[in-house]
Amino acid sequence: MADITNQSLNDIIKNVKTKKVSSTELTKAYVKNIESAKKLNAFVTTTFDQALDNAKQFDNKPNFDQLLPGIPLAVKDLFCTENTKTTAGSNILNNFIPSYESTVTKNLWDHGSFLLGKLNCDEFAMGSSNETSYYGNVINPVGDQLVPGGSSGGSSSALAADLTPATIGTDTGGSIRQPASFTGTVGLKPTYGLCSRWGIVAFASSLDQAGPMTKTIKDCAIMLEAMSGFDEKDSTSINKKKEQYSKNLKDNIKGLKIGIPKEYRVDNMPKEVDELWEKGKKILKDLGAQLIDISLPHTKYALPTYYIVAPAEASSNLARYDGVRYGYRSKQGKDLIEMYEKTRSEGFGDEVKRRILIGTYVLSSGYYDAYYLKAQKVRQLIKKDFDESFKKIDAILTPSTPSSAFKIGEKTNDPVSMYLNDIFTVPVNLAGLPALSMPAGVDKQGHPLGLQLIGKALDEQKILNIGYAFEKNCGFKNEIKKWWS
Amino acid sequence: MSKEKFDYFIKGEKGKYEVVIGLEVHAQVLSKSKLFSGSSTKFGADPNNQVSLIDSAFPGMLPVINEECVKQAVRTGLGLNAKINNYSVFDRKNYFYADLPQGYQISQYKNPIVGEGKVLLDMPYGSKEIGIERLHLEQDAGKSIHDIDPSNTYVDLNRSGIALMEIVSKPDLRSPDEVNAYIKKLRSIMRYLGTCDGNMQEGSLRADVNVSVRKEGDTNFGTRCEIKNVNSIKFMQMAIEYEAGRQVELIENGKKIDQETRLFDTKKNETRSMRSKEDAHDYRYFPDPDLLPLKLEQKLIDDLKKSLPELPDKKKERFVKEYGLNAYEANVLVSEKEISDYYEEVAKLSDKKLAATWMMGDLFAMLNDRGLDISKSPISAKHFAELVQAIKSGEISGRIAKEVFEIMVESGDNPKKIIESKGMKQQSDPKELEKMINEILSKNKDKVDQYKAGKEKLFGFFVGQVMKLSGGKANPQLTNEILKKLLKG
């Protein structure tokens, strides 16, 4: 039999359902893959024993009617998992074992899957290359010198290297879509409020959203269906009927209007990215979609706005890591203040500290109006740009990132150039919209590149359908040599 | 009633100073669970036994607003004749402390749930209106305990996340007496509404007191100091007196008052500087992104308004009109809902005016002696009404009534039973009385002669003899009438 892991989630589910493969065989195969892929450093924690127990239980009493029957899944280490260490990529949580399960992971387990391990990520999801993790950087399976993107870099790397059949990440400014683009995989950031934030270590509450990362669009629909849903424990959760994204997946996009925003043609963008965008437009046009030029005039303010709003919220969200009740506490410190200072100095890495400082600054009295308040106003304008455009179009097509995966260490000393990586993804978070990154081609070095589809709020089905049609006609195949094993 | 004149000034060498006071009252919302979590709010549990993952700020935990707390705040706002805001926002107030698990307190900053309102005070110099600036909802912090261990601080998070209403007054108060009346009035209104139990011993009601002074007649405010977290009316009054005196002294000595936060040391009876304005925390308020703005439908507000109980001011008016009480009596009897309920039950079954007199006299004195609330009164309203009726109908005299009252307190029996079993019924049969009086007069012929000769003072002697003979049961009024008649003859 061929490699049972080198397949789409949908095919794996079929194999389980038709008893071609048992949950235990499947789990063992992933355990083997993970053990031989330590070089990638995609995992912070593995839960093999527990996973094999779960697989055995499933095989003894299989329920094939579930969405994810007997499927082992590794998840980003930002999701709190009951009795399994959850670090958020930080030293300050290096000993933190939650007594509770995040709503999103619980939803996945309720659909028949179980935990395989916790995936590395940038510290508190702050980063675009997975180089800020306390647990070391992650390597992109595409090339041993390449970053896997971030912050869900462990997730993208594990997925592309067949260390998990699908996974989930979180996306605050592009943390699902950019790593998906860098690894030739699919990543979806849902509408803000579609997936519960309860039990996810918070970065920036008004922007954070969990979403699926998968090999195919169909897989993406399955995962989204399993993980999403109203949660009364999250006040920002949207109360609406659950959708059957995978069942309703259609590849007919005839007559759909696709907006092409002129502001996304940025300076210094590699020619290949532009060519890829053109290729994407052509594919959609050939499938009967109508291309419409649109303008999102406030796009250029999105990045600075994001880098005020997100750090502001983060500076407050991360105040709870003080060494008092859980997590790392410095052994030094004569009094409370010194204990705080030492704990947080030793517990947080440089990027996290940088953002706490920025966030504290922009909220300070005397600066609040000039920075935070102004950023909130601009955020509304950015949202309005999208609202206006969506009156005449169904979805927006843009590149996912301005470049393919860059080299490890290339941007670590230049935070601003690192931040620029999020230029196409950030506006979507500010507007709370759903957006999909789908693999579309490779650059001249053979590194994958993605295109982004942005939808109206709660229009996940439509962008999945467009992605589904695109995927069938794009001809992209992710050819990753398993150089690490 | 003659009205006194307001006269609370601090006298300095260079003149009289007016004291200007504003209060920020923190009132614990009466609710089963906390403002943003399902933990219990019951007082007195073992440390850290009423703490959820939300209250202790575990990673990924999110607040969800408790609707009952919102309703309680709206009710309180309505009780303060205040504007209820259909749109309000929860903000984060950021600061680090060991008993503040989130590293921020969820509060309301720019958009509170309740806007301007007013409270009426009855002062000896007339009625006075105190403006309410705003009321907002916020979380309480936990408690740091420094005195269990010499080198460690212990933290109890039972209180962490409990809902508080911060009620901010305008700087309209001018004396410790007004502060006393204001706190009592607020407490009374909230207890009527059932929105705060007002229990100061348990910390359900605390206040930050803002004090400044100015020369009598000045219209500009002086520099104020804020005295933090004072938890009894007495301490508030002491703190104000001390602080006003301190400020006057500074001014008289040509010194400047620094705007600062001060603490009241209850043992030394003085206020001490805690932090200056320069050291003031920058709380970096911003809207809490975990919570949506609070939008209240007008219908909810209207419905709550319709379901409000009668409040003290209205009830007082009614008591004057319906029961013929004077303003003072009405004021006392409406001060606590339980007292007014008791009174109304008594008044329904007995003489309204007499009931008020006896309640405010003997009943209150007894409760006060025993340190009891009226809800714990050993005499039920029904029994008390029977006692009042027995006095009113002449069945027993006021003097006997006092005895009956004592026995009622001890035994809990109804007055009828006591009066009958002890034979305490008043003698009101004219024939019986006449018989008795004749007996006394015939025994004291000499005194009768003296009386007739003009020594009218002896009348009291005869009354005393009648009372003695009757065992105090002779109807005093009838005794007087008959005695006068017989002495004439």
JSON list of C-alpha atoms in Angstrom, two decimals, chain A residues 51-201:
[
{"chain": "A", "resi": 51, "resn": "ALA", "atom": "CA", "xyz": [-3.26, 9.26, 20.70]},
{"chain": "A", "resi": 52, "resn": "LEU", "atom": "CA", "xyz": [-2.68, 5.53, 20.33]},
{"chain": "A", "resi": 53, "resn": "ASP", "atom": "CA", "xyz": [-5.11, 4.89, 23.19]},
{"chain": "A", "resi": 54, "resn": "ASN", "atom": "CA", "xyz": [-7.70, 7.03, 21.47]},
{"chain": "A", "resi": 55, "resn": "ALA", "atom": "CA", "xyz": [-7.07, 5.27, 18.16]},
{"chain": "A", "resi": 56, "resn": "LYS", "atom": "CA", "xyz": [-7.51, 1.89, 19.82]},
{"chain": "A", "resi": 57, "resn": "GLN", "atom": "CA", "xyz": [-10.71, 3.00, 21.43]},
{"chain": "A", "resi": 58, "resn": "PHE", "atom": "CA", "xyz": [-11.98, 4.19, 18.09]},
{"chain": "A", "resi": 59, "resn": "ASP", "atom": "CA", "xyz": [-11.07, 0.96, 16.35]},
{"chain": "A", "resi": 60, "resn": "ASN", "atom": "CA", "xyz": [-12.81, -1.07, 19.05]},
{"chain": "A", "resi": 61, "resn": "LYS", "atom": "CA", "xyz": [-15.98, 0.92, 18.71]},
{"chain": "A", "resi": 62, "resn": "PRO", "atom": "CA", "xyz": [-15.80, 2.86, 15.47]},
{"chain": "A", "resi": 63, "resn": "ASN", "atom": "CA", "xyz": [-18.35, 5.53, 14.60]},
{"chain": "A", "resi": 64, "resn": "PHE", "atom": "CA", "xyz": [-17.96, 6.24, 10.89]},
{"chain": "A", "resi": 65, "resn": "ASP", "atom": "CA", "xyz": [-20.75, 8.80, 10.80]},
{"chain": "A", "resi": 66, "resn": "GLN", "atom": "CA", "xyz": [-18.55, 11.45, 12.32]},
{"chain": "A", "resi": 67, "resn": "LEU", "atom": "CA", "xyz": [-16.85, 14.18, 10.31]},
{"chain": "A", "resi": 68, "resn": "LEU", "atom": "CA", "xyz": [-13.38, 13.18, 11.50]},
{"chain": "A", "resi": 69, "resn": "PRO", "atom": "CA", "xyz": [-13.64, 9.47, 12.35]},
{"chain": "A", "resi": 70, "resn": "GLY", "atom": "CA", "xyz": [-10.56, 8.25, 14.17]},
{"chain": "A", "resi": 71, "resn": "ILE", "atom": "CA", "xyz": [-8.35, 11.02, 12.77]},
{"chain": "A", "resi": 72, "resn": "PRO", "atom": "CA", "xyz": [-5.25, 12.03, 14.74]},
{"chain": "A", "resi": 73, "resn": "LEU", "atom": "CA", "xyz": [-4.61, 15.77, 14.60]},
{"chain": "A", "resi": 74, "resn": "ALA", "atom": "CA", "xyz": [-1.78, 17.95, 15.81]},
{"chain": "A", "resi": 75, "resn": "VAL", "atom": "CA", "xyz": [-2.74, 21.53, 16.71]},
{"chain": "A", "resi": 76, "resn": "LYS", "atom": "CA", "xyz": [-0.97, 24.81, 17.25]},
{"chain": "A", "resi": 77, "resn": "ASP", "atom": "CA", "xyz": [0.33, 25.16, 20.79]},
{"chain": "A", "resi": 78, "resn": "LEU", "atom": "CA", "xyz": [-1.85, 28.20, 21.32]},
{"chain": "A", "resi": 79, "resn": "PHE", "atom": "CA", "xyz": [-4.95, 26.07, 21.91]},
{"chain": "A", "resi": 80, "resn": "CYS", "atom": "CA", "xyz": [-5.36, 25.04, 25.52]},
{"chain": "A", "resi": 81, "resn": "THR", "atom": "CA", "xyz": [-5.60, 21.26, 25.73]},
{"chain": "A", "resi": 82, "resn": "GLU", "atom": "CA", "xyz": [-6.80, 19.56, 28.87]},
{"chain": "A", "resi": 83, "resn": "ASN", "atom": "CA", "xyz": [-3.95, 17.85, 30.76]},
{"chain": "A", "resi": 84, "resn": "THR", "atom": "CA", "xyz": [-1.50, 18.53, 27.93]},
{"chain": "A", "resi": 85, "resn": "LYS", "atom": "CA", "xyz": [1.12, 21.23, 28.28]},
{"chain": "A", "resi": 86, "resn": "THR", "atom": "CA", "xyz": [0.26, 24.43, 26.41]},
{"chain": "A", "resi": 87, "resn": "THR", "atom": "CA", "xyz": [3.14, 26.85, 25.94]},
{"chain": "A", "resi": 88, "resn": "ALA", "atom": "CA", "xyz": [2.09, 29.41, 23.30]},
{"chain": "A", "resi": 89, "resn": "GLY", "atom": "CA", "xyz": [5.72, 29.14, 22.21]},
{"chain": "A", "resi": 90, "resn": "SER", "atom": "CA", "xyz": [6.78, 30.98, 25.35]},
{"chain": "A", "resi": 91, "resn": "ASN", "atom": "CA", "xyz": [9.08, 30.30, 28.25]},
{"chain": "A", "resi": 92, "resn": "ILE", "atom": "CA", "xyz": [6.56, 31.96, 30.54]},
{"chain": "A", "resi": 93, "resn": "LEU", "atom": "CA", "xyz": [4.15, 29.05, 29.97]},
{"chain": "A", "resi": 94, "resn": "ASN", "atom": "CA", "xyz": [6.80, 26.32, 29.82]},
{"chain": "A", "resi": 95, "resn": "ASN", "atom": "CA", "xyz": [5.18, 24.40, 32.66]},
{"chain": "A", "resi": 96, "resn": "PHE", "atom": "CA", "xyz": [1.55, 25.27, 32.05]},
{"chain": "A", "resi": 97, "resn": "ILE", "atom": "CA", "xyz": [-0.87, 22.34, 31.88]},
{"chain": "A", "resi": 98, "resn": "PRO", "atom": "CA", "xyz": [-4.45, 23.53, 31.39]},
{"chain": "A", "resi": 99, "resn": "SER", "atom": "CA", "xyz": [-7.31, 21.83, 33.22]},
{"chain": "A", "resi": 100, "resn": "TYR", "atom": "CA", "xyz": [-9.60, 22.74, 30.34]},
{"chain": "A", "resi": 101, "resn": "GLU", "atom": "CA", "xyz": [-9.99, 22.23, 26.61]},
{"chain": "A", "resi": 102, "resn": "SER", "atom": "CA", "xyz": [-10.43, 25.07, 24.15]},
{"chain": "A", "resi": 103, "resn": "THR", "atom": "CA", "xyz": [-13.84, 25.13, 22.49]},
{"chain": "A", "resi": 104, "resn": "VAL", "atom": "CA", "xyz": [-12.36, 24.74, 19.02]},
{"chain": "A", "resi": 105, "resn": "THR", "atom": "CA", "xyz": [-10.27, 21.67, 19.85]},
{"chain": "A", "resi": 106, "resn": "LYS", "atom": "CA", "xyz": [-13.16, 20.21, 21.83]},
{"chain": "A", "resi": 107, "resn": "ASN", "atom": "CA", "xyz": [-15.32, 20.61, 18.72]},
{"chain": "A", "resi": 108, "resn": "LEU", "atom": "CA", "xyz": [-12.72, 18.68, 16.73]},
{"chain": "A", "resi": 109, "resn": "TRP", "atom": "CA", "xyz": [-12.55, 15.85, 19.26]},
{"chain": "A", "resi": 110, "resn": "ASP", "atom": "CA", "xyz": [-16.36, 15.75, 19.41]},
{"chain": "A", "resi": 111, "resn": "HIS", "atom": "CA", "xyz": [-16.30, 14.98, 15.68]},
{"chain": "A", "resi": 112, "resn": "GLY", "atom": "CA", "xyz": [-14.17, 11.87, 16.20]},
{"chain": "A", "resi": 113, "resn": "SER", "atom": "CA", "xyz": [-10.59, 13.15, 16.05]},
{"chain": "A", "resi": 114, "resn": "PHE", "atom": "CA", "xyz": [-7.98, 13.21, 18.80]},
{"chain": "A", "resi": 115, "resn": "LEU", "atom": "CA", "xyz": [-4.78, 14.97, 19.73]},
{"chain": "A", "resi": 116, "resn": "LEU", "atom": "CA", "xyz": [-1.48, 13.87, 18.24]},
{"chain": "A", "resi": 117, "resn": "GLY", "atom": "CA", "xyz": [0.66, 16.69, 19.60]},
{"chain": "A", "resi": 118, "resn": "LYS", "atom": "CA", "xyz": [1.14, 20.42, 20.02]},
{"chain": "A", "resi": 119, "resn": "LEU", "atom": "CA", "xyz": [2.75, 22.40, 17.24]},
{"chain": "A", "resi": 120, "resn": "ASN", "atom": "CA", "xyz": [5.43, 25.02, 17.55]},
{"chain": "A", "resi": 121, "resn": "CYS", "atom": "CA", "xyz": [4.54, 28.62, 16.86]},
{"chain": "A", "resi": 122, "resn": "ASP", "atom": "CA", "xyz": [5.90, 32.10, 17.27]},
{"chain": "A", "resi": 123, "resn": "GLU", "atom": "CA", "xyz": [5.82, 33.21, 20.90]},
{"chain": "A", "resi": 124, "resn": "PHE", "atom": "CA", "xyz": [2.23, 34.24, 21.68]},
{"chain": "A", "resi": 125, "resn": "ALA", "atom": "CA", "xyz": [1.65, 34.10, 17.91]},
{"chain": "A", "resi": 126, "resn": "MET", "atom": "CA", "xyz": [3.81, 37.20, 17.44]},
{"chain": "A", "resi": 127, "resn": "GLY", "atom": "CA", "xyz": [5.91, 36.63, 14.38]},
{"chain": "A", "resi": 128, "resn": "SER", "atom": "CA", "xyz": [5.85, 35.81, 10.68]},
{"chain": "A", "resi": 129, "resn": "SER", "atom": "CA", "xyz": [8.60, 33.19, 10.53]},
{"chain": "A", "resi": 130, "resn": "ASN", "atom": "CA", "xyz": [8.30, 31.01, 13.63]},
{"chain": "A", "resi": 131, "resn": "GLU", "atom": "CA", "xyz": [11.65, 32.36, 14.74]},
{"chain": "A", "resi": 132, "resn": "THR", "atom": "CA", "xyz": [10.38, 33.97, 17.93]},
{"chain": "A", "resi": 133, "resn": "SER", "atom": "CA", "xyz": [9.43, 30.67, 19.59]},
{"chain": "A", "resi": 134, "resn": "TYR", "atom": "CA", "xyz": [11.20, 29.87, 22.85]},
{"chain": "A", "resi": 135, "resn": "TYR", "atom": "CA", "xyz": [11.27, 26.28, 21.60]},
{"chain": "A", "resi": 136, "resn": "GLY", "atom": "CA", "xyz": [13.42, 27.08, 18.60]},
{"chain": "A", "resi": 137, "resn": "ASN", "atom": "CA", "xyz": [12.65, 27.95, 15.02]},
{"chain": "A", "resi": 138, "resn": "VAL", "atom": "CA", "xyz": [10.76, 25.62, 12.73]},
{"chain": "A", "resi": 139, "resn": "ILE", "atom": "CA", "xyz": [12.06, 24.58, 9.33]},
{"chain": "A", "resi": 140, "resn": "ASN", "atom": "CA", "xyz": [9.98, 24.66, 6.18]},
{"chain": "A", "resi": 141, "resn": "PRO", "atom": "CA", "xyz": [9.83, 21.21, 4.53]},
{"chain": "A", "resi": 142, "resn": "VAL", "atom": "CA", "xyz": [10.14, 23.04, 1.20]},
{"chain": "A", "resi": 143, "resn": "GLY", "atom": "CA", "xyz": [13.81, 23.72, 1.92]},
{"chain": "A", "resi": 144, "resn": "ASP", "atom": "CA", "xyz": [16.11, 23.28, 4.90]},
{"chain": "A", "resi": 145, "resn": "GLN", "atom": "CA", "xyz": [17.10, 26.95, 4.91]},
{"chain": "A", "resi": 146, "resn": "LEU", "atom": "CA", "xyz": [13.56, 28.30, 4.74]},
{"chain": "A", "resi": 147, "resn": "VAL", "atom": "CA", "xyz": [11.19, 29.57, 7.38]},
{"chain": "A", "resi": 148, "resn": "PRO", "atom": "CA", "xyz": [7.74, 27.96, 7.39]},
{"chain": "A", "resi": 149, "resn": "GLY", "atom": "CA", "xyz": [6.04, 31.31, 7.90]},
{"chain": "A", "resi": 150, "resn": "GLY", "atom": "CA", "xyz": [4.38, 32.33, 11.10]},
{"chain": "A", "resi": 151, "resn": "SER", "atom": "CA", "xyz": [3.02, 32.45, 13.51]},
{"chain": "A", "resi": 152, "resn": "SER", "atom": "CA", "xyz": [1.44, 29.04, 12.74]},
{"chain": "A", "resi": 153, "resn": "GLY", "atom": "CA", "xyz": [4.77, 27.79, 11.42]},
{"chain": "A", "resi": 154, "resn": "GLY", "atom": "CA", "xyz": [4.75, 24.48, 13.26]},
{"chain": "A", "resi": 155, "resn": "SER", "atom": "CA", "xyz": [1.31, 23.87, 11.82]},
{"chain": "A", "resi": 156, "resn": "SER", "atom": "CA", "xyz": [2.25, 24.62, 8.21]},
{"chain": "A", "resi": 157, "resn": "SER", "atom": "CA", "xyz": [5.48, 22.67, 8.46]},
{"chain": "A", "resi": 158, "resn": "ALA", "atom": "CA", "xyz": [3.83, 19.62, 10.04]},
{"chain": "A", "resi": 159, "resn": "LEU", "atom": "CA", "xyz": [1.04, 19.65, 7.51]},
{"chain": "A", "resi": 160, "resn": "ALA", "atom": "CA", "xyz": [3.32, 19.95, 4.47]},
{"chain": "A", "resi": 161, "resn": "ALA", "atom": "CA", "xyz": [5.63, 17.25, 5.85]},
{"chain": "A", "resi": 162, "resn": "ASP", "atom": "CA", "xyz": [2.76, 14.76, 6.42]},
{"chain": "A", "resi": 163, "resn": "LEU", "atom": "CA", "xyz": [3.13, 14.91, 10.20]},
{"chain": "A", "resi": 164, "resn": "THR", "atom": "CA", "xyz": [-0.61, 15.54, 10.60]},
{"chain": "A", "resi": 165, "resn": "PRO", "atom": "CA", "xyz": [-3.44, 15.01, 8.10]},
{"chain": "A", "resi": 166, "resn": "ALA", "atom": "CA", "xyz": [-4.75, 18.52, 8.72]},
{"chain": "A", "resi": 167, "resn": "THR", "atom": "CA", "xyz": [-4.30, 21.08, 11.42]},
{"chain": "A", "resi": 168, "resn": "ILE", "atom": "CA", "xyz": [-5.56, 24.29, 12.91]},
{"chain": "A", "resi": 169, "resn": "GLY", "atom": "CA", "xyz": [-3.86, 27.58, 13.51]},
{"chain": "A", "resi": 170, "resn": "THR", "atom": "CA", "xyz": [-4.76, 31.06, 14.61]},
{"chain": "A", "resi": 171, "resn": "ASP", "atom": "CA", "xyz": [-4.64, 34.16, 12.47]},
{"chain": "A", "resi": 172, "resn": "THR", "atom": "CA", "xyz": [-4.33, 37.63, 13.98]},
{"chain": "A", "resi": 173, "resn": "GLY", "atom": "CA", "xyz": [-2.70, 39.37, 11.02]},
{"chain": "A", "resi": 174, "resn": "GLY", "atom": "CA", "xyz": [-1.99, 36.53, 8.62]},
{"chain": "A", "resi": 175, "resn": "SER", "atom": "CA", "xyz": [-0.68, 33.77, 10.88]},
{"chain": "A", "resi": 176, "resn": "ILE", "atom": "CA", "xyz": [-2.62, 31.06, 9.04]},
{"chain": "A", "resi": 177, "resn": "ARG", "atom": "CA", "xyz": [-2.55, 32.37, 5.49]},
{"chain": "A", "resi": 178, "resn": "GLN", "atom": "CA", "xyz": [1.12, 33.38, 5.24]},
{"chain": "A", "resi": 179, "resn": "PRO", "atom": "CA", "xyz": [2.51, 30.03, 6.47]},
{"chain": "A", "resi": 180, "resn": "ALA", "atom": "CA", "xyz": [0.02, 28.25, 4.22]},
{"chain": "A", "resi": 181, "resn": "SER", "atom": "CA", "xyz": [1.33, 30.27, 1.31]},
{"chain": "A", "resi": 182, "resn": "PHE", "atom": "CA", "xyz": [4.95, 29.50, 2.28]},
{"chain": "A", "resi": 183, "resn": "THR", "atom": "CA", "xyz": [4.34, 25.75, 2.37]},
{"chain": "A", "resi": 184, "resn": "GLY", "atom": "CA", "xyz": [2.00, 25.26, -0.58]},
{"chain": "A", "resi": 185, "resn": "THR", "atom": "CA", "xyz": [-0.99, 24.45, 1.60]},
{"chain": "A", "resi": 186, "resn": "VAL", "atom": "CA", "xyz": [-4.48, 25.82, 2.16]},
{"chain": "A", "resi": 187, "resn": "GLY", "atom": "CA", "xyz": [-5.24, 28.11, 5.09]},
{"chain": "A", "resi": 188, "resn": "LEU", "atom": "CA", "xyz": [-8.47, 29.84, 6.00]},
{"chain": "A", "resi": 189, "resn": "LYS", "atom": "CA", "xyz": [-9.04, 32.66, 8.42]},
{"chain": "A", "resi": 190, "resn": "PRO", "atom": "CA", "xyz": [-12.78, 32.62, 9.14]},
{"chain": "A", "resi": 191, "resn": "THR", "atom": "CA", "xyz": [-15.02, 35.60, 9.79]},
{"chain": "A", "resi": 192, "resn": "TYR", "atom": "CA", "xyz": [-14.28, 37.07, 13.20]},
{"chain": "A", "resi": 193, "resn": "GLY", "atom": "CA", "xyz": [-16.64, 35.31, 15.60]},
{"chain": "A", "resi": 194, "resn": "LEU", "atom": "CA", "xyz": [-17.22, 32.14, 13.55]},
{"chain": "A", "resi": 195, "resn": "CYS", "atom": "CA", "xyz": [-14.86, 30.07, 15.68]},
{"chain": "A", "resi": 196, "resn": "SER", "atom": "CA", "xyz": [-14.83, 30.48, 19.44]},
{"chain": "A", "resi": 197, "resn": "ARG", "atom": "CA", "xyz": [-11.80, 32.12, 21.01]},
{"chain": "A", "resi": 198, "resn": "TRP", "atom": "CA", "xyz": [-12.49, 30.44, 24.37]},
{"chain": "A", "resi": 199, "resn": "GLY", "atom": "CA", "xyz": [-9.44, 28.56, 25.54]},
{"chain": "A", "resi": 200, "resn": "ILE", "atom": "CA", "xyz": [-7.07, 30.01, 22.96]},
{"chain": "A", "resi": 201, "resn": "VAL", "atom": "CA", "xyz": [-4.14, 31.91, 24.43]}
]
